């Protein structure tokens, strides 16, 4: 299991069709390695899928279980990571609503994906309230868990940046509580021998704008033995603001996948050039055998150029140095044929998929296993998001302790006359 102080990681994926080897090499392998060191939350973003596919609910419904099975097949481990479905955790919707009160329209309109997608997906009417709110819903996904790291591709970076701005605005508006400074000063005692240095760093930052002191103060807090609330309180105090209710997340950039499609372009459903994650063996063999090669290599006796051949791209992903040498040498001298060259690629893809097919078969033959994983994941997610929501509601003036007290002891207020 992960250390209690490990950074929280959160990421989501929209269920809009089958996952393929591009997702495996680009995203899922990365999730699998993160789950060992961090408290990871991975979820199916079905509400996000509806913002663009509101006219295709059947597609979303059909993709959700398959996608979860694909994650498990790829090695995402429900013992280590929390897997859940966005729409089963209504806290995301509640936070989205509350954040919408403070989200300036201009910020949403300026998120680059907003205009891009509208221009690209011309067959769809995306001038909806829901689609404009896409990045804000994503902010709610992240902030509900106070996730520190969000593994995403380059295209999602503006959404993380937007989330940071929303969090900052929220903390600025609602992080002021009466007596904050005094409370923080009391908490600083918990730093023990480091207290003096912490206060000195704070003064250097606040009085001289010394950015290095701010950074050193953050490092000091990160290493101190504090509870999360204490760390957040002192973080706010260090920066001269109020309490940090919603910490700003950072994007953890996933290196772009080098996985090509079977035509050499990027592997993508819209190009029809994919090999799906659990595609059956016969189909994989056929797809690779019929892949195009260097068009100049018409006859077996013509030498070829790997740099003009999509099969070479596969060797770059799947073959070690000696085999790559074998390809370059054999191809450029017409020493090997293209089918011969493809065989090790076929073997490597099948070998990669074998454990995935095996893991998936357990879940396919016994759907109750998946139900249980998701039910438990949703419970854990709700507990984590619920804790944040209690603070958010209180900060926005939406907790009514006196009313709640009365509910707890009904006999008392039964006696209160109504008029
Ligand atoms: N927008 C993301 C994508 O298209 C999916 C997503 C939704 C997400 N909510 C998220 C990713 C929260 C990271 C964190 O890939
Ligand atoms: Fe492509 Fe290999 Fe044929 Fe060369 S030998 S053209 S690299 S498939």
Tab-separated table of N, CA, C and O in Angstrom, residues 26-27 75 92 95 100 118 160 164 186 204 216 225 240 245 258 272 279 290 301 317 350 355 378:
chain	number	residue	atom	x	y	z
A	26	UNK	N	0.070	4.930	-23.984
A	26	UNK	CA	0.059	6.345	-23.638
A	26	UNK	C	-0.389	6.604	-22.211
A	26	UNK	O	0.159	7.460	-21.535
A	27	UNK	N	-1.418	5.886	-21.750
A	27	UNK	CA	-2.051	6.250	-20.482
A	27	UNK	C	-1.961	5.138	-19.439
A	27	UNK	O	-1.501	5.350	-18.317
A	75	UNK	N	-3.699	-3.940	-15.975
A	75	UNK	CA	-2.926	-4.070	-14.735
A	75	UNK	C	-3.250	-3.035	-13.674
A	75	UNK	O	-2.568	-2.970	-12.654
A	92	UNK	N	-19.461	15.217	-7.214
A	92	UNK	CA	-18.864	15.933	-8.358
A	92	UNK	C	-19.850	16.978	-8.895
A	92	UNK	O	-19.461	18.078	-9.264
A	95	UNK	N	-20.242	19.909	-6.381
A	95	UNK	CA	-19.108	20.840	-6.410
A	95	UNK	C	-19.106	21.644	-7.713
A	95	UNK	O	-18.815	22.839	-7.719
A	100	UNK	N	-19.668	26.819	-10.008
A	100	UNK	CA	-20.238	27.611	-11.109
A	100	UNK	C	-20.629	29.009	-10.632
A	100	UNK	O	-20.703	29.942	-11.421
A	118	UNK	N	-15.596	22.820	-30.860
A	118	UNK	CA	-16.788	23.274	-31.592
A	118	UNK	C	-16.507	23.345	-33.077
A	118	UNK	O	-17.336	22.986	-33.899
A	160	UNK	N	-6.148	21.871	-16.555
A	160	UNK	CA	-5.535	21.836	-15.222
A	160	UNK	C	-5.204	23.272	-14.795
A	160	UNK	O	-5.409	23.667	-13.648
A	164	UNK	N	-6.526	25.294	-11.507
A	164	UNK	CA	-5.704	26.013	-10.526
A	164	UNK	C	-6.257	27.415	-10.291
A	164	UNK	O	-6.304	27.907	-9.168
A	186	UNK	N	-0.694	28.973	16.383
A	186	UNK	CA	-0.719	27.853	17.331
A	186	UNK	C	-0.284	26.557	16.639
A	186	UNK	O	0.493	25.786	17.182
A	204	UNK	N	10.416	36.520	5.286
A	204	UNK	CA	11.220	36.876	4.101
A	204	UNK	C	10.362	36.925	2.850
A	204	UNK	O	10.525	37.804	2.009
A	216	UNK	N	11.219	27.339	-0.122
A	216	UNK	CA	11.826	26.617	0.998
A	216	UNK	C	10.776	26.337	2.077
A	216	UNK	O	10.768	25.268	2.697
A	225	UNK	N	6.023	16.584	9.863
A	225	UNK	CA	5.084	15.553	10.276
A	225	UNK	C	3.787	16.217	10.737
A	225	UNK	O	3.599	16.502	11.906
A	240	UNK	N	0.505	34.162	3.169
A	240	UNK	CA	-0.105	35.418	3.588
A	240	UNK	C	-1.584	35.486	3.265
A	240	UNK	O	-2.214	36.529	3.368
A	245	UNK	N	-8.531	25.798	1.171
A	245	UNK	CA	-9.568	24.765	1.263
A	245	UNK	C	-9.435	23.803	0.091
A	245	UNK	O	-9.547	22.590	0.241
A	258	UNK	N	4.234	6.698	-28.395
A	258	UNK	CA	4.881	6.527	-29.694
A	258	UNK	C	4.171	5.451	-30.505
A	258	UNK	O	4.614	5.068	-31.566
A	272	UNK	N	-9.443	4.778	-37.899
A	272	UNK	CA	-9.710	3.368	-38.202
A	272	UNK	C	-8.436	2.547	-38.337
A	272	UNK	O	-8.358	1.631	-39.154
A	279	UNK	N	-8.033	-7.345	-28.519
A	279	UNK	CA	-8.448	-7.861	-29.832
A	279	UNK	C	-8.069	-9.339	-29.964
A	279	UNK	O	-7.038	-9.771	-29.459
A	290	UNK	N	-1.220	-7.615	-43.035
A	290	UNK	CA	-1.658	-6.826	-44.188
A	290	UNK	C	-1.284	-5.342	-44.057
A	290	UNK	O	-1.688	-4.535	-44.879
A	301	UNK	N	12.947	-8.652	-53.875
A	301	UNK	CA	14.357	-8.359	-54.146
A	301	UNK	C	14.670	-6.852	-54.100
A	301	UNK	O	15.831	-6.459	-54.156
A	317	UNK	N	8.797	0.462	-30.965
A	317	UNK	CA	8.093	0.251	-29.702
A	317	UNK	C	8.431	-1.113	-29.110
A	317	UNK	O	8.617	-1.243	-27.903
A	350	UNK	N	1.174	-9.985	-29.523
A	350	UNK	CA	0.401	-11.069	-28.907
A	350	UNK	C	0.885	-11.343	-27.480
A	350	UNK	O	0.079	-11.560	-26.575
A	355	UNK	N	-1.406	-11.569	-21.186
A	355	UNK	CA	-1.851	-11.397	-19.795
A	355	UNK	C	-3.086	-10.504	-19.690
A	355	UNK	O	-3.894	-10.653	-18.780
A	378	UNK	N	-16.655	3.291	-5.539
A	378	UNK	CA	-17.573	4.431	-5.412
A	378	UNK	C	-17.726	4.820	-3.944
A	378	UNK	O	-17.771	6.008	-3.615
